[in-house]
């Protein structure tokens, strides 16, 4: 269930100069309050969607919405509204998303660097994740290293990269070994056929 909608928080409150009240006909100060509206997801602000507010006569306590204000009061209200700054917290979700994207980008970059290093200096039990000719995903694991690097292939494939963990089970690997040179493996990685190498 997704909780989304809009909310608001007070941005500024200020007393005006003495101006006539349209309700009590007395000259009085008004307490002008401005609120910032924002869209939220799970109650976390995503982005601002404008400002709203009102004014309260300190003499008769009548509340005036912007559409009910006369020229003098509306001018005071607009001045306070212009002074009210949208807080950074109204962009909270956007900052969180930006941080997550940056983190994923850095993680992906580091994974790529690690994979290059692991291919250049292979070790037994390194796990290679690769894309098959049929556009599925599977794994192969280094079983031994001599003049070539020998792998055992996973007998199963998955249609999602995220499904690799479900098929990476010892009993799923063939007994037969297949040999590759480091250069061949680097070529497969460069062509994005091998897309990640993991080392425990």
XYZ file of C-alpha atoms in Angstrom:
200
model
C 0.000 0.000 0.000
C 1.476 3.355 -1.052
C 0.811 6.440 1.073
C 1.064 9.618 -0.964
C -0.619 12.991 -1.075
C 0.050 16.575 -0.049
C 0.643 18.412 3.200
C 1.897 21.779 4.386
C 4.097 23.366 7.025
C 4.355 26.921 8.310
C 7.019 28.971 6.546
C 6.555 32.405 8.111
C 4.374 34.329 10.558
C 4.488 38.121 10.823
C 2.474 41.016 12.250
C 1.540 43.715 9.773
C 1.345 47.465 10.250
C -1.954 48.966 11.387
C -4.513 48.699 8.596
C -8.339 48.826 8.548
C -10.160 45.545 9.121
C -13.008 44.852 6.717
C -14.900 43.019 9.466
C -14.686 45.194 12.591
C -13.858 48.445 10.759
C -11.096 49.144 13.270
C -7.476 49.901 12.480
C -5.550 46.888 13.681
C -2.530 44.729 13.080
C -2.944 41.405 11.303
C -1.080 38.206 11.985
C -0.138 36.914 8.511
C 0.822 33.251 8.236
C 2.251 31.605 5.143
C 2.370 27.840 4.625
C 4.370 25.850 2.123
C 2.505 23.016 0.435
C 4.390 19.898 -0.676
C 3.741 16.508 -2.198
C 4.775 13.574 -0.029
C 5.378 9.850 -0.341
C 5.101 7.842 2.879
C 4.991 11.259 4.607
C 8.428 12.190 3.260
C 8.278 15.504 1.318
C 9.093 15.054 -2.373
C 8.824 18.574 -3.822
C 7.028 21.871 -3.053
C 3.743 22.651 -4.791
C 3.219 26.293 -3.849
C 2.416 28.552 -0.928
C -0.820 29.437 0.790
C -1.851 31.231 3.943
C -4.134 33.763 5.554
C -4.360 36.686 7.949
C -6.022 37.099 11.343
C -7.191 40.448 12.671
C -5.723 40.927 16.160
C -8.740 43.020 17.149
C -11.684 40.776 16.182
C -9.851 37.481 15.400
C -11.496 37.217 11.976
C -9.592 34.982 9.585
C -9.170 36.223 6.028
C -8.187 33.950 3.173
C -6.330 35.583 0.265
C -9.487 35.832 -1.870
C -11.272 37.655 0.998
C -8.554 40.276 1.561
C -8.941 43.892 0.512
C -6.164 45.687 -1.364
C -4.180 46.818 1.724
C -4.281 43.469 3.484
C -3.507 41.551 0.291
C -0.447 43.747 -0.236
C 0.804 42.952 3.275
C 0.079 39.259 2.759
C 1.958 39.221 -0.565
C 5.003 40.854 1.054
C 5.133 38.177 3.758
C 4.565 35.452 1.160
C 7.485 36.763 -0.912
C 9.717 36.738 2.187
C 8.800 33.159 3.059
C 11.473 30.789 1.758
C 10.782 27.186 0.819
C 12.826 24.980 3.204
C 15.228 22.349 1.921
C 13.275 19.663 3.800
C 10.449 20.043 1.261
C 12.849 18.405 -1.215
C 13.783 15.543 1.160
C 12.747 12.640 -1.078
C 14.551 14.138 -4.080
C 17.759 14.334 -2.043
C 17.296 10.736 -0.865
C 16.739 9.562 -4.451
C 19.815 11.480 -5.633
C 21.931 9.903 -2.873
C 20.650 6.418 -3.750
C 21.367 6.909 -7.456
C 24.852 8.191 -6.663
C 25.461 5.257 -4.325
C 24.316 2.746 -6.934
C 26.489 4.402 -9.593
C 29.554 4.286 -7.346
C 28.796 0.690 -6.375
C 28.393 -0.311 -10.027
C 31.670 1.402 -10.924
C 33.517 -0.354 -8.104
C 31.963 -3.718 -9.055
C 33.228 -3.212 -12.596
C 36.723 -2.400 -11.344
C 36.686 -5.453 -9.068
C 35.551 -7.688 -11.923
C 38.430 -6.475 -14.119
C 40.889 -7.200 -11.315
C 39.433 -10.657 -10.617
C 39.599 -11.623 -14.317
C 43.208 -10.473 -14.530
C 44.103 -12.443 -11.375
C 41.662 -15.380 -11.171
C 41.180 -17.618 -8.158
C 39.414 -20.949 -7.704
C 35.729 -20.528 -6.797
C 35.433 -17.089 -8.430
C 31.854 -16.802 -9.668
C 31.266 -15.373 -13.148
C 27.814 -14.057 -13.990
C 27.087 -13.909 -17.714
C 24.398 -13.323 -20.309
C 23.482 -16.270 -22.525
C 22.858 -16.173 -26.277
C 19.130 -16.415 -25.569
C 19.324 -13.283 -23.365
C 18.999 -15.211 -20.117
C 21.423 -15.097 -17.196
C 23.529 -17.833 -15.660
C 26.799 -18.494 -13.847
C 30.039 -20.380 -14.180
C 32.548 -21.042 -11.436
C 36.321 -21.507 -11.581
C 37.074 -25.102 -10.631
C 40.841 -25.184 -11.327
C 43.665 -23.124 -12.782
C 46.678 -24.437 -14.705
C 47.707 -23.451 -18.225
C 44.088 -22.300 -18.679
C 41.300 -21.268 -16.357
C 38.756 -24.071 -16.016
C 35.095 -23.545 -15.269
C 32.049 -25.559 -14.369
C 28.841 -24.171 -15.835
C 25.516 -23.815 -14.087
C 22.897 -26.041 -15.729
C 20.169 -23.475 -15.032
C 19.329 -20.027 -16.380
C 17.136 -17.196 -15.143
C 15.376 -14.387 -16.995
C 16.463 -11.766 -14.422
C 19.841 -10.777 -13.040
C 18.264 -10.738 -9.602
C 17.456 -14.443 -9.979
C 21.124 -15.460 -10.054
C 21.206 -16.087 -6.296
C 18.399 -18.642 -6.654
C 20.267 -20.809 -9.163
C 23.764 -20.455 -7.670
C 23.611 -23.783 -5.810
C 26.496 -26.321 -5.831
C 24.334 -29.181 -7.137
C 23.369 -27.099 -10.196
C 26.901 -27.109 -11.646
C 27.993 -29.606 -14.315
C 30.887 -31.958 -13.659
C 32.506 -31.243 -17.014
C 35.086 -28.464 -17.123
C 35.656 -25.881 -19.869
C 38.916 -23.985 -20.274
C 39.446 -20.302 -21.123
C 42.467 -18.049 -21.353
C 42.614 -14.788 -19.429
C 42.494 -12.940 -22.746
C 39.298 -14.743 -23.781
C 37.659 -13.897 -20.460
C 38.693 -10.257 -20.738
C 37.146 -10.157 -24.217
C 33.869 -11.601 -22.929
C 33.853 -9.008 -20.149
C 34.577 -6.194 -22.601
C 31.647 -7.378 -24.753
C 29.378 -7.393 -21.657
C 28.720 -11.115 -21.958
C 30.403 -11.604 -18.592
C 29.013 -8.698 -16.589
C 30.232 -9.406 -13.060
C 32.775 -11.502 -11.207
C 32.308 -12.222 -7.509
C 34.862 -13.480 -5.043
C 34.075 -14.775 -1.580
